[in-house]
């Protein structure tokens, strides 16, 4: 048996040899090293051959000698872990694998990310590969110029002048299978670089594992960036582990723990310090304290001073920066989210872009800035790092200049994004949205052209992204920064349009009148007053406090007295007259055509739709709604004025299709609205509501109820906005649940949605009468038929469900053998001329009344054509 030939033994064979020295079986070795037993057997055979050992017992003896040699080699003991190692399985395996092939592996990352703990754990895991020992050297207390001396002390090397100490250190590692761990190199990078190059030249079997906030920049270096702990697993596990180490009974809601870890960027040190605070003040108290995270996250005494708080950790890195790097680092704190090189250069007006690029790269290398690899390179500061930078930025002499530069950059970017709204710019907007908001929020309510451009563009962008509440607020705020009355008028008009998209009629009306008050001439005042009249009449269902007719008339009269009447003034006046005064809609349509404004044309056409409906000409109303829909390509979804017209025309088409009994058409428009209705951003449930009535009337009850549940939950999640004009869609669902034997739930929900306690009045009167009569017909509960029939033929304030109520009432009168059944059939016949569903229902009722087979056949044909399967089956049963 000979000495161990380390130059021939691989790292894996060294691990197997150490395990043999512990007298483990092949199966046990395989389990420890995560390899197969056959692979272990192969390594043992190779070791027997290389070492000249005759059997496994001799090989174990050699392993024991190697271990003793390692113990005498002067290796430092790895720092003792006083807490458990949480997570990092992938990173740990990556380091183990890297040390198989790379002679220098550097773990990089910001302070507190866990580089030291990962390095020490990895070193302990791979120690069996290095019979000559694992040597650990913490460089935190080592000043520049003393690195070689510190390495010599760690390796047990004595200085022997005149021989250079570095040569003696190199001799110690020459030929030895040794792992040297150099921890915290960032403040002595030049000295460490020289040491590492000399040792790697001398020791072919040497491996070096370093930790640093930036790379060592030595040839052959393999750098591994250590990421923060991921949320949803390791971060929370570390938090709970450290909190329970201080308080075994500690408990907290998982979501709150995740929120705390997220606000700490998943940094292990920050999480450990915060968990200690949470053990004392609870997680809710911690979350409140994290508003000042640099002072909230403070640890116990003892240990390294630079790890006592987040501020200490970051201060260590900040002190290592040169003045130019510090200045850029402070300026970058102005960005609320990520930024690119253009943005960084924009807030550095005194520096050339090339200089900013160089400094930014240095901050990335020092782990103070995180680079994100996307299609376009972007950067960000971790929130904990940004909080530190902000603290220094607040006292910076350049603060005001940088804030103004940031505002100018934000304004320029917002205007560029607004100009490209017809393209798909959602991702780019989302990248900068937080900074656009932050820059605008810092401006005061005073005339400022740069702030005004930003505010108006931001309002338009947020509307395009479906955030109507935010859009309205930005338009309103932009008006306060306008430098000219015409700009303020435009902003307030746009704010009103955003409010209309939220069905907030009261605020929309008030904003138009506020714009009239700000207007600089009579013409603008007249236009806004006319628009307010149309709004208050056309969308009266959006008002919690409807505008009295007398006030509407007064506003219209004042708008008509304006001395100037250009094409826009003429068009909005004609539309207001059509809505408020019952004037011929043709004049409004003609004026909108003359102006060439597709938005005003939509409102004028809608007045013709409403006039036809009031006269009971539902098929004509539906035709006008289809004409509006044909003009949809002329509208721009992201414009607030067009957004409300698109919203309204989808509603008009849905109501119109139902009013004439076109169930396939109603379902088709519901599907189209789901894709194209701009209101889906803030109120996604609106499109779902369009499905409920046609699905129910088609007999697809389960689908209707499922979508109803979703829509109602989304409505509540949106804050239960008042949308009473949509309540009939909810009310019809009571028919679906009633026919399934589930009564009551959806009546209560309908009343909640409608915002009033009485289902038999107002816009719910017709749907209530229809549902009650229909349930009586199909369930056979006829005892209250006389009252239900009278309800079905009352004067309804709106025409849309009149034909349904009349038809259901007539059929109930026939089934209940009421004396006025024939009269009711004749009444229902007249309204059924405008509605296919009602026509099929009346034909079936007449077949039941007279036994006329032709009437049944007509009913069956219509049910089949409009897809009303449930009614088709009931009719077939009734016809025998």
PDB file of C-alpha atoms in Angstrom, residues 62 64 82 228 243 247 311 326 378 407 485 500 543 578 613 621 843:
ATOM      1  CA  UNK A  62      -5.458   5.391   3.811  1.00  0.00           C
ATOM      2  CA  UNK A  64      -7.949   7.894   7.870  1.00  0.00           C
ATOM      3  CA  UNK A  82     -26.115  28.698  14.900  1.00  0.00           C
ATOM      4  CA  UNK A 228     -32.936  36.845  -3.045  1.00  0.00           C
ATOM      5  CA  UNK A 243     -39.421  34.239  14.513  1.00  0.00           C
ATOM      6  CA  UNK A 247     -41.108  32.789  20.293  1.00  0.00           C
ATOM      7  CA  UNK A 311     -28.572  50.611   6.997  1.00  0.00           C
ATOM      8  CA  UNK A 326     -22.267  57.721  -5.158  1.00  0.00           C
ATOM      9  CA  UNK A 378     -33.559  47.595 -17.779  1.00  0.00           C
ATOM     10  CA  UNK A 407     -40.428  65.227 -14.417  1.00  0.00           C
ATOM     11  CA  UNK A 485     -58.546  77.926 -20.008  1.00  0.00           C
ATOM     12  CA  UNK A 500     -69.371  58.292 -17.644  1.00  0.00           C
ATOM     13  CA  UNK A 543     -77.484  59.350 -11.591  1.00  0.00           C
ATOM     14  CA  UNK A 578     -83.375  65.554 -29.478  1.00  0.00           C
ATOM     15  CA  UNK A 613     -88.366  52.490 -28.564  1.00  0.00           C
ATOM     16  CA  UNK A 621     -84.777  50.647 -32.564  1.00  0.00           C
ATOM     17  CA  UNK A 843     -98.871  31.306 -30.702  1.00  0.00           C
TER      18      UNK A 843
END
